[in-house]
């Protein structure tokens, strides 16, 4: 099916029909960059909903609550706070998350069971419920409130992360929008990230679950900042069907188009997270080609982009490409030394496993750019994968040595 998928200028999570959002400053996040730390996302009609959660065996109270409520496969709203993760808070934490949902539901006229909860911030501290009770009364969702929601959910992020696309086919048009947060404690298999996605497309729940998992796999699960994974991670999508299209099922005419559009939104947000890693000055993109399997390509790309030595070399614009080869060699996948090709930018530095003479200064110039592409061809098969990360700077250590002080 022919389709046109285009980014919407200043697109955000409220770009789809029937979606609104709002935020306020409740005083939860003392370092809130935009003086916003509590927000609500709302669909004006019931939505089918699916989510992917952290693989960390320690799970925050909001994650536990959402996992329970999403068994029904539906939701109409999400309430989110920054500044406090509500993790390792026991039964009280779950009670507080439940109350958050109830407070939000009362303010927007929903049943509490239709409201999901997300939190991000410092672990091990109870939610300041007095502040949340007062703040919730001040939130008034609106059609342009997505921008404020994106600001309210960030912690050490330096910029909000949001986007939306329009997908147009012969059978009609639908929109997918999203917001995300994440800057540190980020590693493949989700990280300290929250991502909310909405669409006005009508989607079968089983297909929505499958499409979300695929999109997360090629986007958020291919990002690494520092090798840590948070107990609060969540990628959630709600589909309200207000675009008026025929319901999209796996194998239906618009299924591939929806997957492409969802992938595009998630990859954009994932790259935004990698670019905004704590203390980061550069985005690193690692592409592995010619692997014997897709799993092997993914594992190699993620190993390289996660390597502290590679990240430090990129930060210092040091063309020490041996660190890249060493990372691939320890990734656990099959490699054959005489077949490896390595490029930094457009410059080939290793061909068939042997170093090529390269102008050191030209490599330094490539590494000085804000985006550093690294590509390897293992020449063993046809599988390919791309991962994203950032450089490792002194500022990263500073941020994380003073996070609670």
Coordinates of C-alpha atoms in Angstrom, one line a residue:
X1 CA 0.0 0.0 0.0
X2 CA 1.3 3.5 -0.9
X3 CA 1.7 5.7 2.1
X4 CA 3.0 9.1 3.0
X5 CA 4.4 9.5 6.5
X6 CA 5.4 13.0 7.5
X7 CA 6.5 14.7 10.7
X8 CA 4.2 17.3 11.9
X9 CA 5.9 20.7 12.7
X10 CA 5.9 21.1 16.5
X11 CA 4.0 17.8 16.7
X12 CA 3.4 16.3 20.1
X13 CA 1.4 13.7 22.0
X14 CA -1.8 15.8 21.6
X15 CA -1.6 16.0 17.8
X16 CA -3.9 13.0 17.3
X17 CA -7.7 13.8 17.4
X18 CA -9.3 13.6 20.8
X19 CA -6.2 13.8 22.9
X20 CA -5.4 16.5 25.5
X21 CA -2.9 17.1 28.2
X22 CA -2.0 19.5 31.0
X23 CA 0.7 20.1 33.7
X24 CA 1.4 22.1 36.8
X25 CA 4.2 22.8 39.3
X26 CA 3.3 20.8 42.4
X27 CA 6.7 21.3 44.1
X28 CA 7.7 17.6 43.8
X29 CA 10.8 18.2 41.7
X30 CA 12.9 20.8 43.3
X31 CA 15.2 20.9 40.2
X32 CA 12.4 21.1 37.6
X33 CA 13.8 23.0 34.7
X34 CA 10.5 24.3 33.4
X35 CA 8.7 24.6 36.8
X36 CA 6.4 21.8 35.9
X37 CA 6.5 18.4 37.6
X38 CA 2.9 16.9 37.5
X39 CA 0.9 16.2 34.4
X40 CA -2.1 14.4 32.9
X41 CA -2.6 12.9 29.5
X42 CA -6.2 12.3 28.5
X43 CA -8.1 10.7 25.6
X44 CA -11.7 12.0 25.3
X45 CA -13.0 8.5 24.5
X46 CA -12.0 5.0 25.7
X47 CA -8.8 3.7 24.1
X48 CA -7.3 0.4 23.6
X49 CA -3.9 0.4 25.4
X50 CA -0.7 -1.5 25.5
X51 CA 2.7 -1.1 27.2
X52 CA 6.2 -2.4 27.6
X53 CA 7.8 -2.2 31.0
X54 CA 11.3 -2.4 32.6
X55 CA 13.1 -5.7 32.7
X56 CA 14.6 -4.7 36.1
X57 CA 13.4 -7.1 38.7
X58 CA 12.8 -4.2 41.1
X59 CA 9.7 -2.5 39.9
X60 CA 8.3 0.8 41.0
X61 CA 4.8 1.0 42.4
X62 CA 3.4 2.8 39.3
X63 CA 4.7 0.0 37.1
X64 CA 3.0 -2.6 39.2
X65 CA -0.3 -0.7 39.2
X66 CA -0.1 -0.2 35.4
X67 CA 0.7 -3.9 34.8
X68 CA -2.4 -4.8 36.8
X69 CA -4.7 -2.3 35.0
X70 CA -3.5 -2.9 31.5
X71 CA -4.6 -6.5 31.7
X72 CA -8.0 -5.1 30.6
X73 CA -6.3 -3.7 27.5
X74 CA -7.8 -0.2 27.8
X75 CA -7.1 3.2 29.4
X76 CA -8.2 6.8 29.0
X77 CA -5.6 8.8 30.9
X78 CA -2.1 8.8 32.5
X79 CA -0.9 10.9 35.4
X80 CA 2.8 11.4 35.7
X81 CA 5.2 13.1 38.1
X82 CA 8.9 13.9 38.1
X83 CA 11.1 14.3 41.1
X84 CA 10.1 11.1 43.0
X85 CA 10.3 7.6 41.5
X86 CA 7.9 6.0 44.1
X87 CA 10.2 2.9 44.1
X88 CA 11.2 0.8 47.1
X89 CA 8.3 2.3 48.9
X90 CA 6.4 -0.9 49.8
X91 CA 2.6 -1.0 50.3
X92 CA 2.5 2.7 51.0
X93 CA 4.0 3.3 47.5
X94 CA 1.3 1.3 45.8
X95 CA -1.4 3.0 47.9
X96 CA 0.0 6.4 46.9
X97 CA 0.1 5.4 43.2
X98 CA -3.5 4.3 43.5
X99 CA -4.5 7.6 45.1
X100 CA -2.7 9.5 42.3
X101 CA -4.9 7.8 39.8
X102 CA -8.0 8.4 41.9
X103 CA -7.2 12.1 42.2
X104 CA -6.6 12.5 38.5
X105 CA -9.8 10.6 37.7
X106 CA -11.9 12.9 40.0
X107 CA -10.5 16.0 38.3
X108 CA -11.2 14.8 34.7
X109 CA -14.4 12.8 35.4
X110 CA -13.2 9.3 34.8
X111 CA -13.3 6.0 36.7
X112 CA -10.0 5.5 38.6
X113 CA -9.5 2.2 36.8
X114 CA -9.2 4.0 33.5
X115 CA -6.2 6.1 34.8
X116 CA -2.6 4.8 34.6
X117 CA 0.3 6.2 36.7
X118 CA 4.0 6.9 36.0
X119 CA 6.7 8.4 38.2
X120 CA 10.3 9.3 37.7
X121 CA 13.0 10.7 40.0
X122 CA 14.8 9.7 43.1
X123 CA 14.4 6.1 44.3
X124 CA 13.5 5.3 47.9
X125 CA 11.5 8.3 48.8
X126 CA 7.7 8.4 49.4
X127 CA 5.6 10.6 47.2
X128 CA 4.7 13.9 48.7
X129 CA 1.0 13.3 48.5
X130 CA 0.0 16.6 50.1
X131 CA 1.7 18.4 47.2
X132 CA 0.2 16.1 44.7
X133 CA -3.3 16.5 46.1
X134 CA -3.0 20.2 45.8
X135 CA -1.4 20.2 42.4
X136 CA -3.8 17.9 40.8
X137 CA -6.6 20.4 41.2
X138 CA -4.7 22.9 39.1
X139 CA -4.3 20.7 36.0
X140 CA -6.6 21.6 33.1
X141 CA -5.9 19.4 30.0
X142 CA -6.1 21.1 26.6
X143 CA -5.4 20.3 23.0
X144 CA -2.1 22.1 23.1
X145 CA -1.0 20.8 26.5
X146 CA 1.3 18.1 25.1
X147 CA 4.3 20.5 25.2
X148 CA 3.8 21.1 28.9
X149 CA 3.4 17.4 29.6
X150 CA 6.7 16.8 27.9
X151 CA 8.3 19.3 30.2
X152 CA 6.7 18.1 33.4
X153 CA 8.0 14.5 33.1
X154 CA 11.7 15.3 32.8
X155 CA 14.4 15.0 35.4
X156 CA 18.1 15.5 34.3
X157 CA 17.0 15.9 30.6
X158 CA 18.1 19.3 29.2
X159 CA 15.3 19.5 26.7
X160 CA 11.8 18.0 26.4
X161 CA 11.3 15.2 23.8
X162 CA 8.2 15.1 21.6
X163 CA 7.1 14.5 18.1
X164 CA 4.2 13.4 15.9
X165 CA 3.7 12.0 12.4
X166 CA 0.8 11.9 9.9
X167 CA 0.3 8.7 7.9
X168 CA -1.8 9.1 4.8
X169 CA -3.0 6.3 2.6
X170 CA -5.7 5.7 0.0
X171 CA -7.8 4.4 3.0
X172 CA -7.5 7.6 5.0
X173 CA -5.2 9.3 7.5
X174 CA -4.2 8.9 11.1
X175 CA -1.7 10.5 13.5
X176 CA 0.7 9.1 16.0
X177 CA 2.2 11.4 18.6
X178 CA 4.6 10.9 21.5
X179 CA 6.6 12.4 24.4
X180 CA 9.5 10.8 26.2
X181 CA 11.9 11.5 28.9
X182 CA 15.3 10.0 29.7
X183 CA 18.8 11.2 30.0
X184 CA 20.7 8.8 32.4
X185 CA 20.3 5.3 33.7
X186 CA 19.6 4.2 30.2
X187 CA 20.5 0.9 28.7
X188 CA 19.0 -1.6 26.1
X189 CA 15.9 -3.4 27.4
X190 CA 14.5 0.0 28.5
X191 CA 16.1 2.4 31.0
X192 CA 15.1 5.3 33.1
X193 CA 12.8 6.4 30.4
X194 CA 9.1 7.1 30.1
X195 CA 7.4 7.3 26.8
X196 CA 3.7 7.9 26.1
X197 CA 2.3 7.5 22.7
X198 CA -1.2 8.2 21.3
X199 CA -2.9 7.6 18.0
X200 CA -6.3 8.3 16.6
X201 CA -6.2 5.2 14.5
X202 CA -8.5 2.3 15.3
X203 CA -6.3 -0.6 16.2
X204 CA -6.9 -4.2 17.2
X205 CA -5.5 -4.7 20.7
X206 CA -3.4 -7.8 19.8
X207 CA -1.9 -6.0 16.8
X208 CA -1.2 -2.9 18.9
X209 CA 0.7 -5.0 21.4
X210 CA 2.8 -6.6 18.7
X211 CA 3.4 -3.3 16.9
X212 CA 4.5 -1.6 20.1
X213 CA 6.9 -4.4 21.0
X214 CA 8.5 -4.3 17.5
X215 CA 8.8 -0.5 17.6
X216 CA 10.4 -0.5 21.0
X217 CA 12.8 -3.2 19.9
X218 CA 14.2 -1.1 17.0
X219 CA 14.3 2.1 19.0
X220 CA 14.4 2.3 22.8
X221 CA 16.0 -1.1 23.2
X222 CA 18.8 0.1 20.9
X223 CA 19.8 3.0 23.1
X224 CA 22.5 3.0 25.8
X225 CA 23.7 6.0 27.9
X226 CA 25.4 4.4 30.9
X227 CA 24.6 0.7 31.2
X228 CA 22.0 1.0 33.9
X229 CA 18.3 0.1 33.8
X230 CA 15.7 1.8 36.0
X231 CA 12.8 0.2 37.9
X232 CA 10.4 2.8 36.5
X233 CA 10.6 2.3 32.7
X234 CA 7.5 2.3 30.6
X235 CA 6.5 2.8 27.0
X236 CA 2.7 3.1 26.7
X237 CA 0.4 3.6 23.7
X238 CA -3.3 4.5 23.7
X239 CA -5.4 4.3 20.5
X240 CA -8.8 6.0 20.5
X241 CA -10.0 5.3 16.9
X242 CA -11.2 8.8 16.3
X243 CA -9.5 8.9 12.9
X244 CA -12.5 6.9 11.6
X245 CA -10.4 4.3 9.8
X246 CA -11.3 0.6 9.6
X247 CA -9.8 -1.2 12.5
X248 CA -6.2 -2.2 11.7
X249 CA -5.4 -5.9 12.4
X250 CA -2.2 -7.8 11.8
X251 CA -2.0 -8.5 8.1
X252 CA -4.6 -5.9 7.1
X253 CA -3.9 -3.3 4.4
X254 CA -2.8 -0.5 6.8
X255 CA -0.8 -2.7 9.2
X256 CA 2.6 -2.1 7.6
X257 CA 1.9 1.6 7.4
X258 CA 1.0 1.8 11.0
X259 CA 4.2 -0.1 12.0
X260 CA 6.4 2.2 9.9
X261 CA 4.8 5.3 11.4
X262 CA 5.1 4.0 14.9
X263 CA 8.7 3.0 14.3
X264 CA 9.5 6.5 13.0
X265 CA 8.1 8.2 16.1
X266 CA 9.9 5.8 18.5
X267 CA 13.2 6.0 16.7
X268 CA 13.0 9.8 16.7
X269 CA 12.3 9.9 20.5
X270 CA 15.0 7.2 21.1
X271 CA 17.6 9.2 19.3
X272 CA 16.5 12.4 21.2
X273 CA 17.2 10.5 24.4
X274 CA 20.7 9.4 23.2
X275 CA 21.5 12.9 22.0
X276 CA 20.5 14.3 25.4
X277 CA 22.4 11.8 27.6
X278 CA 23.6 13.2 30.9
X279 CA 26.7 15.3 30.1
X280 CA 26.6 14.3 26.5
X281 CA 28.1 16.5 23.7
X282 CA 27.7 14.0 20.8
X283 CA 25.3 11.5 19.5
X284 CA 26.9 8.2 18.5
X285 CA 25.2 6.0 15.9
X286 CA 26.6 2.5 15.4
X287 CA 25.4 0.3 12.5
X288 CA 26.4 -3.3 12.1
X289 CA 26.0 -4.9 8.7
X290 CA 26.7 -8.4 7.4
X291 CA 25.9 -10.3 10.6
X292 CA 24.8 -13.9 10.5
X293 CA 21.5 -13.0 12.3
X294 CA 19.5 -10.0 13.3
X295 CA 20.1 -10.9 17.0
X296 CA 23.9 -10.9 16.4
X297 CA 23.8 -7.6 14.6
X298 CA 21.8 -6.1 17.5
X299 CA 24.1 -7.5 20.1
X300 CA 27.2 -6.2 18.4
X301 CA 25.8 -2.7 17.8
X302 CA 24.6 -2.4 21.4
X303 CA 28.0 -3.6 22.8
X304 CA 29.9 -1.0 20.8
X305 CA 27.6 1.9 21.7
X306 CA 27.6 0.8 25.4
X307 CA 31.4 0.6 25.6
X308 CA 32.8 3.2 28.1
X309 CA 36.1 3.2 26.3
X310 CA 34.4 3.9 22.9
X311 CA 32.3 6.6 24.5
X312 CA 35.3 8.3 26.1
X313 CA 37.3 8.2 22.9
X314 CA 34.5 9.8 21.0
X315 CA 34.2 12.5 23.7
X316 CA 37.9 13.3 23.3
X317 CA 37.7 13.0 19.5
X318 CA 40.4 10.3 19.8
X319 CA 40.4 8.1 16.6
X320 CA 41.3 5.0 18.7
X321 CA 39.3 2.7 16.5
X322 CA 40.9 -0.4 18.2
X323 CA 38.4 0.1 21.0
X324 CA 35.5 -0.4 18.5
X325 CA 37.0 -3.6 17.2
X326 CA 37.7 -4.9 20.7
X327 CA 34.1 -4.2 21.7
X328 CA 32.8 -6.2 18.8
X329 CA 35.2 -9.0 19.6
X330 CA 33.8 -9.3 23.2
X331 CA 30.2 -8.9 22.2
X332 CA 29.7 -12.7 22.1
X333 CA 28.7 -12.9 18.4
X334 CA 30.5 -14.7 15.7
X335 CA 33.2 -12.6 14.0
X336 CA 36.0 -13.5 11.6
X337 CA 38.9 -11.1 11.8
X338 CA 39.9 -11.1 8.1
X339 CA 36.4 -10.2 7.1
X340 CA 35.7 -7.1 9.2
X341 CA 35.4 -3.7 7.7
X342 CA 35.2 -0.6 9.9
X343 CA 34.2 3.0 8.9
X344 CA 34.2 6.1 11.0
X345 CA 32.0 8.5 9.1
X346 CA 32.8 7.9 5.4
X347 CA 36.4 6.9 6.2
X348 CA 37.4 3.3 6.0
X349 CA 39.9 2.6 8.8
X350 CA 39.9 -1.3 8.6
X351 CA 39.4 -3.4 5.5
X352 CA 39.2 -7.2 5.6
X353 CA 40.5 -7.1 9.1
X354 CA 43.6 -5.0 8.3
X355 CA 44.2 -1.3 9.2
X356 CA 44.2 1.2 6.3
X357 CA 46.3 4.3 6.3
X358 CA 44.0 7.2 7.2
X359 CA 44.5 10.9 7.7
X360 CA 44.4 11.3 11.5
X361 CA 43.3 14.9 11.3
X362 CA 40.3 14.0 9.1
X363 CA 39.2 11.4 11.6
X364 CA 39.5 13.9 14.4
X365 CA 37.3 16.3 12.4
X366 CA 34.6 13.6 12.0
X367 CA 34.7 12.9 15.7
X368 CA 34.4 16.6 16.5
X369 CA 30.9 16.7 14.9
X370 CA 27.8 16.6 17.0
X371 CA 26.8 13.3 15.4
X372 CA 29.4 10.5 15.0
X373 CA 28.4 7.6 12.7
X374 CA 30.3 4.3 13.1
X375 CA 29.6 1.4 10.8
X376 CA 31.0 -2.1 10.7
X377 CA 30.5 -4.8 8.1
X378 CA 31.1 -8.3 9.4
X379 CA 30.7 -9.8 5.9
X380 CA 29.2 -13.0 7.3
X381 CA 25.5 -12.6 6.4
X382 CA 22.8 -10.1 5.6
X383 CA 21.5 -9.0 8.9
X384 CA 21.8 -5.4 10.1
X385 CA 21.0 -3.3 13.2
X386 CA 21.6 0.2 14.4
X387 CA 22.1 1.4 18.0
X388 CA 22.4 4.9 19.5
X389 CA 24.4 6.3 22.4
X390 CA 26.4 9.3 23.4
X391 CA 29.9 10.2 24.5
X392 CA 31.1 9.9 28.1
X393 CA 32.0 13.3 29.6
X394 CA 33.3 14.7 32.9
X395 CA 29.9 16.3 33.3
X396 CA 28.2 12.8 33.5
X397 CA 30.3 12.1 36.6
X398 CA 29.4 15.5 38.1
X399 CA 25.7 15.1 37.5
X400 CA 25.6 11.6 39.0
X401 CA 27.8 12.4 41.9
X402 CA 25.5 15.2 43.1
X403 CA 22.1 13.8 42.1
X404 CA 20.6 13.9 45.6
X405 CA 22.9 16.5 47.2

